Short mmCIF file of C-alpha atoms and ligand atoms in Angstrom, two decimals:
data_model
loop_
_atom_site.label_atom_id
_atom_site.label_comp_id
_atom_site.label_asym_id
_atom_site.label_seq_id
_atom_site.Cartn_x
_atom_site.Cartn_y
_atom_site.Cartn_z
CA UNK A 1 9.33 -38.51 -97.56
CA UNK A 2 8.30 -38.16 -101.38
CA UNK A 3 11.38 -38.99 -103.77
CA UNK A 4 11.44 -36.00 -105.83
CA UNK A 5 12.51 -35.55 -109.40
CA UNK A 6 16.09 -36.47 -110.29
CA UNK A 7 18.00 -35.68 -113.73
CA UNK A 8 20.94 -38.44 -115.35
CA UNK A 9 23.13 -37.28 -117.28
CA UNK A 10 25.39 -40.03 -119.08
CA UNK A 11 26.99 -40.62 -122.34
CA UNK A 12 26.44 -44.22 -122.22
CA UNK A 13 23.05 -44.87 -123.35
CA UNK A 14 22.84 -48.24 -121.70
CA UNK A 15 24.46 -47.29 -118.30
CA UNK A 16 21.46 -44.08 -118.36
CA UNK A 17 19.26 -46.84 -119.29
CA UNK A 18 20.48 -49.03 -116.07
CA UNK A 19 20.05 -46.50 -113.55
CA UNK A 20 16.84 -44.65 -114.27
CA UNK A 21 15.31 -48.69 -113.47
CA UNK A 22 16.76 -48.08 -110.16
CA UNK A 23 15.63 -45.03 -109.32
CA UNK A 24 12.10 -45.98 -110.89
CA UNK A 25 12.08 -48.42 -108.50
CA UNK A 26 12.44 -46.52 -105.62
CA UNK A 27 9.95 -44.28 -107.09
CA UNK A 28 12.20 -41.20 -108.31
CA UNK A 29 10.99 -39.56 -111.33
CA UNK A 30 13.42 -39.56 -113.61
CA UNK A 31 14.32 -37.56 -116.58
CA UNK A 32 17.83 -38.66 -119.19
CA UNK A 33 20.07 -36.60 -120.50
CA UNK A 34 23.09 -37.46 -122.62
CA UNK A 35 25.52 -34.78 -122.55
CA UNK A 36 26.11 -31.89 -120.23
CA UNK A 37 24.86 -29.08 -123.21
CA UNK A 38 21.23 -31.44 -123.43
CA UNK A 39 21.07 -31.50 -118.90
CA UNK A 40 21.29 -27.57 -118.91
CA UNK A 41 19.04 -27.67 -120.95
CA UNK A 42 16.82 -29.86 -119.10
CA UNK A 43 17.95 -27.80 -116.04
CA UNK A 44 16.99 -24.73 -116.69
CA UNK A 45 13.13 -25.23 -118.32
CA UNK A 46 12.56 -27.68 -115.49
CA UNK A 47 12.92 -27.77 -111.83
CA UNK A 48 14.99 -30.78 -110.33
CA UNK A 49 15.40 -31.98 -106.84
CA UNK A 50 18.70 -33.60 -107.46
CA UNK A 51 21.18 -34.10 -111.01
CA UNK A 52 23.37 -37.42 -111.00
CA UNK A 53 25.90 -36.28 -113.72
CA UNK A 54 29.19 -38.02 -115.68
CA UNK A 55 32.12 -36.45 -115.27
CA UNK A 56 33.92 -37.70 -118.64
CA UNK A 57 31.76 -36.50 -121.30
CA UNK A 58 32.04 -35.78 -124.81
CA UNK A 59 31.10 -31.73 -125.49
CA UNK A 60 30.59 -30.44 -122.60
CA UNK A 61 31.63 -32.79 -119.19
CA UNK A 62 30.62 -32.55 -115.88
CA UNK A 63 32.80 -30.43 -114.18
CA UNK A 64 31.46 -27.77 -117.26
CA UNK A 65 27.91 -28.30 -116.65
CA UNK A 66 28.47 -28.01 -113.02
CA UNK A 67 30.13 -24.48 -113.37
CA UNK A 68 26.83 -23.36 -115.30
CA UNK A 69 24.63 -25.61 -113.58
CA UNK A 70 25.24 -23.24 -110.02
CA UNK A 71 24.38 -20.06 -112.50
CA UNK A 72 20.96 -21.63 -113.84
CA UNK A 73 19.59 -23.24 -110.83
CA UNK A 74 21.90 -22.72 -107.26
CA UNK A 75 19.70 -24.45 -105.05
CA UNK A 76 19.81 -28.33 -107.30
CA UNK A 77 22.07 -31.31 -105.54
CA UNK A 78 24.02 -32.30 -107.73
CA UNK A 79 26.52 -35.77 -107.44
CA UNK A 80 28.93 -36.70 -109.72
CA UNK A 81 29.90 -39.67 -111.20
CA UNK A 82 32.84 -41.08 -112.86
CA UNK A 83 35.10 -44.76 -113.52
CA UNK A 84 37.70 -42.57 -113.46
CA UNK A 85 37.49 -41.06 -110.47
CA UNK A 86 40.58 -40.25 -109.01
CA UNK A 87 40.16 -38.68 -105.00
CA UNK A 88 41.24 -35.01 -107.26
CA UNK A 89 38.80 -35.04 -109.63
CA UNK A 90 36.08 -35.86 -106.25
CA UNK A 91 37.49 -33.14 -104.32
CA UNK A 92 37.72 -30.52 -107.42
CA UNK A 93 33.84 -31.68 -108.03
CA UNK A 94 33.13 -30.78 -104.32
CA UNK A 95 34.92 -27.49 -104.16
CA UNK A 96 32.94 -26.24 -107.32
CA UNK A 97 29.69 -27.50 -105.59
CA UNK A 98 29.03 -30.57 -105.81
CA UNK A 99 27.06 -32.60 -103.42
CA UNK A 100 29.09 -35.61 -103.27
CA UNK A 101 30.84 -38.16 -105.31
CA UNK A 102 30.11 -41.79 -106.35
CA UNK A 103 32.53 -43.54 -108.62
CA UNK A 104 31.34 -46.52 -111.18
CA UNK A 105 30.18 -49.04 -111.07
CA UNK A 106 28.53 -48.75 -108.01
CA UNK A 107 25.77 -51.47 -106.31
CA UNK A 108 22.13 -49.77 -106.84
CA UNK A 109 21.86 -49.62 -102.72
CA UNK A 110 24.61 -47.07 -102.56
CA UNK A 111 23.31 -44.74 -105.11
CA UNK A 112 20.03 -44.77 -103.49
CA UNK A 113 21.56 -44.49 -100.27
CA UNK A 114 23.61 -41.30 -101.52
CA UNK A 115 20.38 -39.83 -102.89
CA UNK A 116 18.64 -40.32 -99.61
CA UNK A 117 21.08 -38.45 -97.54
CA UNK A 118 21.25 -35.53 -99.94
CA UNK A 119 17.19 -35.62 -99.71
CA UNK A 120 17.88 -35.40 -95.81
CA UNK A 121 20.34 -32.62 -96.07
CA UNK A 122 18.19 -30.39 -98.07
CA UNK A 123 15.41 -31.15 -96.24
CA UNK A 124 17.47 -29.88 -92.56
CA UNK A 125 18.54 -26.98 -94.29
CA UNK A 126 15.14 -26.02 -95.51
CA UNK A 127 14.12 -26.56 -91.80
CA UNK A 128 16.59 -24.55 -90.57
CA UNK A 129 15.73 -21.74 -92.26
CA UNK A 130 12.42 -22.25 -91.60
CA UNK A 131 13.08 -22.35 -88.31
CA UNK A 132 15.32 -18.97 -87.97
CA UNK A 133 12.36 -16.77 -89.74
CA UNK A 134 10.23 -18.14 -87.55
CA UNK A 135 12.31 -16.75 -85.08
CA UNK A 136 13.23 -13.52 -86.63
CA UNK A 137 9.25 -13.01 -86.76
CA UNK A 138 8.47 -13.81 -83.40
CA UNK A 139 10.66 -10.41 -82.65
CA UNK A 140 9.25 -8.52 -85.70
CA UNK A 141 6.47 -5.41 -84.72
CA UNK A 142 3.72 -7.79 -85.90
CA UNK A 143 4.10 -9.56 -82.46
CA UNK A 144 4.83 -6.37 -80.39
CA UNK A 145 1.39 -5.71 -79.68
CA UNK A 146 -0.03 -1.75 -79.13
CA UNK A 147 -2.16 1.12 -80.29
CA UNK A 148 -0.45 2.88 -77.55
CA UNK A 149 0.23 6.43 -79.35
CA UNK A 150 3.88 6.38 -76.82
CA UNK A 151 4.71 3.03 -77.96
CA UNK A 152 3.78 3.45 -81.26
CA UNK A 153 6.00 6.69 -80.96
CA UNK A 154 8.43 4.30 -79.92
CA UNK A 155 7.98 2.04 -83.11
CA UNK A 156 9.29 4.52 -85.01
CA UNK A 157 12.37 5.48 -83.26
CA UNK A 158 13.16 1.19 -82.94
CA UNK A 159 12.84 1.54 -86.99
CA UNK A 160 14.77 4.98 -87.17
CA UNK A 161 17.97 3.30 -84.65
CA UNK A 162 17.93 -0.06 -85.43
CA UNK A 163 20.68 0.09 -88.15
CA UNK A 164 23.06 1.63 -86.45
CA UNK A 165 25.52 0.99 -83.42
CA UNK A 166 24.68 3.69 -81.19
CA UNK A 167 24.36 2.07 -77.65
CA UNK A 168 20.70 2.08 -76.07
CA UNK A 169 19.10 2.35 -72.45
CA UNK A 170 15.76 0.84 -72.36
CA UNK A 171 14.04 1.40 -68.74
CA UNK A 172 11.11 0.48 -67.61
CA UNK A 173 9.11 -1.28 -65.20
CA UNK A 174 9.24 -5.35 -64.64
CA UNK A 175 7.47 -7.07 -67.84
CA UNK A 176 7.08 -4.01 -69.71
CA UNK A 177 8.92 -5.32 -72.43
CA UNK A 178 12.62 -4.65 -72.72
CA UNK A 179 14.00 -7.74 -73.87
CA UNK A 180 11.36 -7.72 -76.50
CA UNK A 181 11.89 -4.16 -77.80
CA UNK A 182 15.79 -5.08 -77.52
CA UNK A 183 15.64 -7.82 -79.57
CA UNK A 184 13.21 -5.90 -82.30
CA UNK A 185 16.07 -3.75 -82.05
CA UNK A 186 18.94 -7.04 -83.10
CA UNK A 187 16.34 -8.34 -85.91
CA UNK A 188 15.32 -5.05 -87.55
CA UNK A 189 19.88 -4.69 -88.07
CA UNK A 190 22.15 -5.91 -90.04
CA UNK A 191 23.48 -7.71 -87.24
CA UNK A 192 20.17 -9.72 -86.96
CA UNK A 193 22.23 -13.22 -88.60
CA UNK A 194 24.93 -12.71 -85.42
CA UNK A 195 24.49 -13.45 -82.58
CA UNK A 196 21.96 -11.61 -79.44
CA UNK A 197 23.51 -12.51 -76.66
CA UNK A 198 21.42 -11.39 -73.35
CA UNK A 199 23.18 -11.02 -70.04
CA UNK A 200 21.71 -10.69 -66.60
CA UNK A 201 24.03 -8.73 -64.48
CA UNK A 202 22.06 -8.56 -61.56
CA UNK A 203 21.69 -12.93 -61.76
CA UNK A 204 25.69 -13.42 -61.50
CA UNK A 205 27.60 -13.27 -58.58
CA UNK A 206 30.22 -10.47 -59.40
CA UNK A 207 33.30 -12.20 -58.72
CA UNK A 208 32.04 -14.25 -61.94
CA UNK A 209 30.49 -11.55 -64.12
CA UNK A 210 34.03 -11.07 -65.03
CA UNK A 211 35.38 -13.52 -66.45
CA UNK A 212 31.79 -14.40 -67.72
CA UNK A 213 31.67 -10.88 -70.06
CA UNK A 214 35.45 -10.82 -70.97
CA UNK A 215 37.01 -14.20 -70.66
CA UNK A 216 39.66 -15.37 -69.31
CA UNK A 217 43.39 -16.75 -69.92
CA UNK A 218 43.94 -20.31 -69.13
CA UNK A 219 45.26 -19.91 -65.32
CA UNK A 220 43.95 -16.62 -64.92
CA UNK A 221 42.47 -17.70 -61.20
CA UNK A 222 42.52 -21.29 -59.44
CA UNK A 223 39.49 -22.24 -61.86
CA UNK A 224 40.60 -21.18 -65.14
CA UNK A 225 41.95 -24.19 -66.31
CA UNK A 226 41.58 -23.43 -69.47
CA UNK A 227 41.05 -20.32 -72.02
CA UNK A 228 37.43 -19.09 -72.20
CA UNK A 229 35.69 -16.89 -74.40
CA UNK A 230 33.84 -13.97 -72.73
CA UNK A 231 30.20 -13.28 -73.80
CA UNK A 232 31.96 -9.76 -75.69
CA UNK A 233 33.55 -11.78 -77.82
CA UNK A 234 30.51 -14.37 -78.33
CA UNK A 235 28.27 -11.65 -79.57
CA UNK A 236 30.95 -10.54 -81.88
CA UNK A 237 29.67 -8.95 -84.63
CA UNK A 238 25.87 -8.88 -83.12
CA UNK A 239 24.35 -7.35 -80.11
CA UNK A 240 24.91 -7.94 -76.45
CA UNK A 241 21.89 -6.93 -73.98
CA UNK A 242 23.03 -5.87 -70.70
CA UNK A 243 20.25 -6.48 -68.67
CA UNK A 244 19.84 -5.30 -64.77
CA UNK A 245 22.61 -3.21 -66.15
CA UNK A 246 21.96 -0.69 -62.90
CA UNK A 247 22.90 -4.03 -60.50
CA UNK A 248 26.84 -3.51 -62.21
CA UNK A 249 29.18 -3.43 -59.72
CA UNK A 250 31.24 -0.49 -59.59
CA UNK A 251 34.83 -2.15 -60.66
CA UNK A 252 32.55 -3.36 -63.75
CA UNK A 253 31.11 -0.06 -64.43
CA UNK A 254 34.86 1.27 -65.01
CA UNK A 255 35.76 -1.87 -67.37
CA UNK A 256 32.19 -1.33 -69.32
CA UNK A 257 33.15 2.17 -69.98
CA UNK A 258 36.42 1.51 -71.20
CA UNK A 259 34.83 -1.11 -74.13
CA UNK A 260 32.16 1.76 -75.02
CA UNK A 261 34.73 4.38 -75.78
CA UNK A 262 37.91 1.98 -77.38
CA UNK A 263 35.82 -0.79 -78.63
CA UNK A 264 38.00 -3.64 -77.31
CA UNK A 265 38.18 -5.72 -74.19
CA UNK A 266 40.49 -7.72 -72.30
CA UNK A 267 40.03 -11.16 -71.18
CA UNK A 268 40.96 -11.27 -67.42
CA UNK A 269 44.89 -12.27 -66.78
CA UNK A 270 45.78 -11.59 -70.44
CA UNK A 271 47.84 -8.08 -71.13
CA UNK A 272 46.91 -7.92 -74.96
CA UNK A 273 43.35 -6.25 -75.77
CA UNK A 274 41.13 -7.38 -78.47
CA UNK A 275 38.97 -5.36 -80.81
CA UNK A 276 35.90 -6.03 -81.12
CA UNK A 277 32.27 -5.19 -82.89
CA UNK A 278 29.09 -4.88 -80.57
CA UNK A 279 26.29 -3.48 -79.93
CA UNK A 280 25.27 -2.72 -77.02
CA UNK A 281 21.85 -2.72 -75.60
CA UNK A 282 21.54 -2.31 -71.84
CA UNK A 283 18.15 -2.36 -69.56
CA UNK A 284 17.08 -0.75 -66.34
CA UNK A 285 14.23 -1.32 -64.10
CA UNK A 286 15.86 1.65 -61.71
CA UNK A 287 15.80 5.27 -62.72
CA UNK A 288 19.62 5.45 -63.61
CA UNK A 289 19.86 8.92 -63.06
CA UNK A 290 18.84 8.45 -59.38
CA UNK A 291 21.48 6.26 -58.87
CA UNK A 292 23.83 8.42 -60.45
CA UNK A 293 22.65 11.22 -57.82
CA UNK A 294 22.92 8.81 -54.67
CA UNK A 295 26.42 7.62 -56.01
CA UNK A 296 25.48 4.04 -57.31
CA UNK A 297 26.47 4.41 -60.35
CA UNK A 298 28.91 6.03 -62.38
CA UNK A 299 28.22 9.76 -64.24
CA UNK A 300 30.36 9.54 -67.23
CA UNK A 301 28.74 5.53 -67.51
CA UNK A 302 25.49 6.85 -67.76
CA UNK A 303 25.78 9.37 -70.32
CA UNK A 304 27.71 7.36 -72.21
CA UNK A 305 24.69 5.11 -72.25
CA UNK A 306 21.77 7.37 -71.97
CA UNK A 307 22.89 8.17 -76.23
CA UNK A 308 19.25 6.66 -77.50
CA UNK A 309 16.98 6.28 -74.10
CA UNK A 310 13.64 4.26 -74.76
CA UNK A 311 11.37 4.36 -71.75
CA UNK A 312 8.51 2.06 -72.02
CA UNK A 313 5.57 2.53 -70.05
CA UNK A 314 3.55 0.52 -67.53
CA UNK A 315 0.51 -1.84 -68.67
CA UNK A 316 -1.62 1.00 -66.29
CA UNK A 317 -0.82 3.85 -68.08
CA UNK A 318 -1.96 2.26 -71.31
CA UNK A 319 -5.19 0.33 -70.56
CA UNK A 320 -6.30 0.51 -74.17
CA UNK A 321 -3.59 -2.32 -75.06
CA UNK A 322 -4.91 -4.56 -72.56
CA UNK A 323 -8.40 -6.00 -75.08
CA UNK A 324 -5.70 -6.15 -77.41
CA UNK A 325 -2.82 -8.01 -75.59
CA UNK A 326 -5.54 -10.52 -74.11
CA UNK A 327 -6.28 -11.70 -77.59
CA UNK A 328 -3.05 -12.03 -78.71
CA UNK A 329 -2.22 -14.32 -75.66
CA UNK A 330 -5.54 -15.76 -76.27
CA UNK A 331 -4.56 -16.95 -79.84
CA UNK A 332 -1.00 -17.71 -79.01
CA UNK A 333 -2.08 -20.07 -76.07
CA UNK A 334 -4.72 -21.61 -77.62
CA UNK A 335 -3.11 -22.51 -80.32
CA UNK A 336 -0.06 -23.80 -78.15
CA UNK A 337 -1.84 -25.64 -75.95
CA UNK A 338 -4.30 -26.92 -78.70
CA UNK A 339 -7.29 -25.71 -76.64
CA UNK A 340 -10.45 -23.93 -78.70
CA UNK A 341 -10.59 -20.86 -77.05
CA UNK A 342 -11.83 -18.08 -78.76
CA UNK A 343 -11.92 -15.38 -76.39
CA UNK A 344 -12.82 -13.81 -73.21
CA UNK A 345 -15.90 -13.26 -71.76
CA UNK A 346 -17.38 -8.63 -71.22
CA UNK A 347 -17.36 -9.39 -67.32
CA UNK A 348 -13.86 -11.04 -67.18
CA UNK A 349 -12.07 -8.47 -69.93
CA UNK A 350 -14.02 -5.54 -67.35
CA UNK A 351 -11.56 -7.06 -64.56
CA UNK A 352 -8.55 -7.33 -66.48
CA UNK A 353 -8.57 -4.14 -67.96
CA UNK A 354 -9.09 -2.19 -64.53
CA UNK A 355 -6.74 -4.31 -62.43
CA UNK A 356 -3.05 -3.06 -61.77
CA UNK A 357 -0.85 -5.24 -63.44
CA UNK A 358 2.54 -4.02 -61.08
CA UNK A 359 4.01 -7.38 -63.09
CA UNK A 360 2.80 -5.75 -66.50
CA UNK A 361 2.56 -7.69 -69.78
CA UNK A 362 4.26 -10.78 -68.37
CA UNK A 363 1.96 -10.70 -65.75
CA UNK A 364 -0.99 -10.43 -68.33
CA UNK A 365 0.45 -13.42 -70.39
CA UNK A 366 1.02 -15.13 -67.84
CA UNK A 367 -2.78 -14.59 -66.30
CA UNK A 368 -4.47 -15.49 -69.51
CA UNK A 369 -2.12 -18.56 -69.73
CA UNK A 370 -3.39 -19.80 -66.90
CA UNK A 371 -7.14 -19.11 -67.67
CA UNK A 372 -6.86 -21.46 -70.81
CA UNK A 373 -5.34 -24.07 -69.34
CA UNK A 374 -8.65 -23.70 -66.48
CA UNK A 375 -11.03 -23.30 -68.88
CA UNK A 376 -13.51 -25.60 -70.67
CA UNK A 377 -15.53 -23.36 -72.56
CA UNK A 378 -14.90 -21.52 -75.42
CA UNK A 379 -14.45 -18.17 -74.00
CA UNK A 380 -12.51 -17.49 -70.45
CA UNK A 381 -15.14 -16.69 -68.10
CA UNK A 382 -14.71 -14.35 -64.66
CA UNK A 383 -13.86 -17.74 -62.92
CA UNK A 384 -10.97 -18.78 -64.65
CA UNK A 385 -8.94 -15.52 -63.24
CA UNK A 386 -6.52 -15.81 -59.87
CA UNK A 387 -8.97 -14.94 -56.89
CA UNK A 388 -6.98 -11.94 -56.48
CA UNK A 389 -8.41 -10.31 -59.41
CA UNK A 390 -11.90 -11.56 -58.97
CA UNK A 391 -11.78 -9.88 -55.67
CA UNK A 392 -9.61 -6.66 -57.43
CA UNK A 393 -11.65 -3.16 -56.58
CA UNK A 394 -10.40 0.26 -57.61
CA UNK A 395 -10.56 2.93 -54.68
CA UNK A 396 -10.53 5.74 -57.17
CA UNK A 397 -12.77 5.78 -60.36
CA UNK A 398 -12.14 2.71 -62.82
CA UNK A 399 -9.89 3.19 -65.40
CA UNK A 400 -8.33 6.43 -66.18
CA UNK A 401 -8.34 7.22 -69.42
CA UNK A 402 -5.53 7.51 -72.47
CA UNK A 403 -3.54 10.31 -72.80
CA UNK A 404 -5.05 11.17 -75.80
CA UNK A 405 -8.35 10.53 -75.67
CA UNK A 406 -10.62 13.03 -75.94
CA UNK A 407 -14.52 11.37 -76.17
CA UNK A 408 -16.68 12.72 -73.65
CA UNK A 409 -19.24 9.82 -73.94
CA UNK A 410 -16.00 7.24 -73.04
CA UNK A 411 -14.73 9.61 -70.71
CA UNK A 412 -18.41 9.65 -68.71
CA UNK A 413 -18.69 5.94 -68.80
CA UNK A 414 -15.39 5.59 -67.24
CA UNK A 415 -17.15 7.98 -64.57
CA UNK A 416 -19.87 6.33 -64.06
CA UNK A 417 -18.17 2.48 -63.23
CA UNK A 418 -16.33 4.30 -61.06
CA UNK A 419 -19.23 5.58 -58.95
CA UNK A 420 -21.46 2.58 -59.16
CA UNK A 421 -18.49 0.06 -57.99
CA UNK A 422 -18.10 3.08 -55.28
CA UNK A 423 -22.08 3.29 -54.61
CA UNK A 424 -21.94 -0.56 -54.50
CA UNK A 425 -19.17 -1.33 -52.61
CA UNK A 426 -20.47 2.01 -49.79
CA UNK A 427 -24.41 -0.39 -49.96
CA UNK A 428 -22.71 -3.51 -49.88
CA UNK A 429 -24.42 -4.13 -53.18
CA UNK A 430 -27.59 -3.16 -52.18
CA UNK A 431 -29.69 -1.88 -55.46
CA UNK A 432 -32.43 0.41 -53.75
CA UNK A 433 -29.61 2.18 -51.57
CA UNK A 434 -27.02 2.19 -54.19
CA UNK A 435 -29.31 3.64 -56.97
CA UNK A 436 -30.02 6.63 -53.92
CA UNK A 437 -26.56 7.68 -53.59
CA UNK A 438 -26.05 7.68 -57.59
CA UNK A 439 -28.93 10.02 -57.85
CA UNK A 440 -30.77 7.50 -60.55
CA UNK A 441 -33.69 5.05 -60.25
CA UNK A 442 -33.18 1.71 -59.64
CA UNK A 443 -33.87 0.20 -63.15
CA UNK A 444 -31.87 2.76 -65.06
CA UNK A 445 -28.90 1.18 -61.94
CA UNK A 446 -29.94 -2.53 -63.35
CA UNK A 447 -29.28 -1.76 -67.15
CA UNK A 448 -26.24 0.53 -66.40
CA UNK A 449 -24.55 -2.52 -64.62
CA UNK A 450 -25.64 -4.94 -67.22
CA UNK A 451 -24.64 -2.79 -70.03
CA UNK A 452 -21.02 -2.17 -68.91
CA UNK A 453 -20.67 -5.32 -67.61
CA UNK A 454 -20.07 -4.66 -63.42
CA UNK A 455 -19.02 -7.29 -61.35
CA UNK A 456 -20.81 -7.34 -57.86
CA UNK A 457 -19.19 -8.75 -55.15
CA UNK A 458 -21.23 -11.90 -53.45
CA UNK A 459 -23.53 -10.13 -51.11
N1 ATP B 501 3.60 -5.27 -76.26
C1 ATP B 501 3.70 -6.40 -76.42
N2 ATP B 501 3.12 -7.33 -76.85
C2 ATP B 501 3.18 -8.51 -76.86
N3 ATP B 501 3.97 -9.24 -75.85
C3 ATP B 501 4.71 -8.68 -75.22
C4 ATP B 501 4.63 -6.99 -74.92
N4 ATP B 501 5.56 -6.57 -74.25
C5 ATP B 501 5.89 -7.44 -73.57
N5 ATP B 501 5.08 -8.96 -74.21
C6 ATP B 501 5.82 -9.94 -73.82
O1 ATP B 501 5.58 -9.87 -71.98
C7 ATP B 501 6.52 -10.98 -71.34
C8 ATP B 501 7.17 -9.91 -70.44
O2 ATP B 501 8.49 -8.95 -71.46
P1 ATP B 501 9.75 -8.98 -71.50
O3 ATP B 501 10.55 -9.99 -71.00
O4 ATP B 501 10.17 -8.15 -72.50
O5 ATP B 501 9.78 -7.45 -70.17
P2 ATP B 501 11.19 -7.17 -69.91
O6 ATP B 501 10.93 -5.55 -69.58
O7 ATP B 501 12.35 -7.64 -69.55
O8 ATP B 501 10.84 -7.44 -68.25
P3 ATP B 501 11.47 -7.71 -66.39
O9 ATP B 501 12.04 -6.33 -66.44
O10 ATP B 501 10.92 -8.93 -65.92
O11 ATP B 501 13.28 -8.80 -66.76
C9 ATP B 501 7.20 -11.66 -72.70
O12 ATP B 501 7.20 -12.49 -72.72
C10 ATP B 501 7.16 -10.44 -73.52
O13 ATP B 501 6.75 -11.56 -74.73
MG1 MG B 502 13.86 -8.64 -69.00
#
């Protein structure tokens, strides 16, 4: 780390000089001031990383300087020095915002060590801030990729409802981005500085789930050797994400309903309730209304949860997102793995656009990650895709168009691709026979196969 700029404030000329020499030897850039006022002027007009300030000085003393300095340069690290130091002054200086305190006289090593420690702390603080920003960025809209109208509408809804505490129910098939959306809701609310805690209601054994969620008193049951806070308490001020809510056992459905109604929880084995402030976001792959009809989910809880429903469409109903997502994941994983992969060949992309994607975006993401591991070229090629994708053929004409798509040209292309594939399948890849079925010339067929990047089965 490069030594920073240090301002020395002391009324004693010989001391200032001695300290300057010590610091300059360690490559610090040093400025000096002989009293608080002069120091404050320098601090206002220039940038310093650290200030070493004497406490006893005529005119403005160290304590006064400290108070003023915090107003003009909030981020600067101030270390106080004094020969008359008592513990009281030290504590008072720290209370006023000084980072540390050294008593004169001190050895050169001692002051250098103090400066280094302060630098390290500052570095960690900055790193932390950066990481927090990174995490927030990761879940901002910029990282939820879509141009599908239904998804864009959902982004608008998120912006609108994020600031409120209303309960939200997110539904959608596995891998459609439910958790991603839940996090986006959290990070777009003023709860973002507080925890976002995900709980998978289906993954925790029924007998443990209650104490996981609500905590327990000491001695509440055999293993309860000490009091434990539950996840509701841990999430206080933030968001609790109840994933797979459809798996919540009936007794806990009642308890959750009570939390939603009263805003309080009770630890297992305790009689008094605790007030909590938690936003609930629930998610499920199940059709909860049907679960209610079939008596597996409480109707009253369903209505409590379903205040603001968000339904994420499966990937096969928004195929226009596939090229975007592919691009997004290619960037993500080529960077992460430090491989110079730029894109994907048209043939491979065509296969991806037409695949059924029952595992939705997660499955697509895994496919791209794997392909980037396997490829040693600039582009992902057909052979880098899993064999079941390479062999996948839709029975019906290719990709259905997005709902909001009216272009005749695009629709005809989709239709043509579907018919050509069907004909090639039927004729086991014989171009002449396929062209006859399609009632086009042999040359036209070859042209179209190339133009549309149609993948042919090995003959
Ligand atoms: N629109 C999107 N843009 C970018 N990445 C996405 C998008 N949707 C989902 N993903 C990514 O796909 C993966 C799966 O998303 P997520 O975990 O949110 O799905 P889920 O609906 O909670 O799935 P499950 O029901 O299986 O838990 C994650 O890595 C997520 O970042
Ligand atoms: Mg999930």
